[in-house]
Amino acid sequence: MDDLELALGTSDLAAQLALAHYAAGVAVSVKADGSPVTEADRAVERLLREKLSEARPGDAFFGEELGELGESDRVWILDPIDGTNFFSRGDPNWRVQLALEIKGITELAVVTAPALGIRWWATRGGGAFESPWPRAEPRRLEVSTSDAIVVGHDPRLPMARPPASPLPLVELVRGEIGAFLVERYYKWDHAPWILIVEEAGGRFTNPVGTNTGDQGGGLYSNANLHPQLLTLLGYPTAEGVQKNG
């Protein structure tokens, strides 16, 4: 199978395991950085690593719960349960996230929200899509082309409103809002969404002016709003600093 088929199938298995834990209920503990974790987070990441390693034994991993493993041009970036706080309190707004980085460039991304029955994915150059989960006919995603709503909490963006949903990036790739500023979280949180947003016609820039997810987040927006918002934020704007593709 190709990498996308592998990622979709592995995400299915991980989502099913996560759903079983979600239905049973989980206890929450706190990691050294203050973020929450459950046994479900660790179990799902172990399953992701096991299944991907069976199919691609030479690949490396970078995951939220189990860290880095191996050295390779191909690295799977794993967030076994993005939204652990939601997960632990029975709120369906959590996701299983994975991305494949090849030679430093994210080439595919799959985000599955099994409790919501939705999936989003993208391949570089192949577009971004949404479908009901587990499997159904997908629809292609496209950001808006207008000066649409800006979402975030920052005095540099006086026109911004607070988020109206738990995941504004879904609103962005559906064309319902025009931009979302989020200057926090980690590479495993951002890597899949950067590719999905870009393949939906949007853009992402982090605070140092590149489009990688390892700088604590940044600005996601449609191409129309992006230059104006970068100026307001004081981000570097030179196109030459964009690195991830």
Short mmCIF file of C-alpha atoms in Angstrom, two decimals, residues 1 6-7 9-14 17 43-57 59 61 76 78 98:
data_model
loop_
_atom_site.label_atom_id
_atom_site.label_comp_id
_atom_site.label_asym_id
_atom_site.label_seq_id
_atom_site.Cartn_x
_atom_site.Cartn_y
_atom_site.Cartn_z
CA MET A 1 0.00 0.00 0.00
CA LEU A 6 -1.13 3.15 5.28
CA ALA A 7 -1.83 6.37 7.18
CA GLY A 9 -5.72 2.45 7.74
CA THR A 10 -3.49 2.98 10.75
CA SER A 11 -5.51 6.00 11.81
CA ASP A 12 -8.65 3.81 11.63
CA LEU A 13 -7.16 1.29 14.05
CA ALA A 14 -5.94 4.02 16.39
CA LEU A 17 -8.78 1.92 20.16
CA ALA A 43 -1.81 3.11 24.23
CA VAL A 44 -2.88 4.81 21.01
CA GLU A 45 0.63 6.07 20.31
CA ARG A 46 2.06 2.58 20.92
CA LEU A 47 -0.43 1.16 18.42
CA LEU A 48 0.42 3.83 15.83
CA ARG A 49 4.13 3.11 16.14
CA GLU A 50 3.64 -0.66 16.00
CA LYS A 51 1.48 -0.66 12.88
CA LEU A 52 3.53 1.92 11.01
CA SER A 53 6.78 0.11 11.91
CA GLU A 54 5.42 -3.17 10.59
CA ALA A 55 4.77 -1.60 7.20
CA ARG A 56 7.74 0.81 7.11
CA PRO A 57 10.45 -0.70 9.34
CA ASP A 59 10.95 4.95 9.40
CA PHE A 61 9.00 8.60 14.90
CA TRP A 76 6.04 10.03 11.39
CA LEU A 78 2.20 11.52 16.06
CA LEU A 98 -0.46 11.91 12.23
#
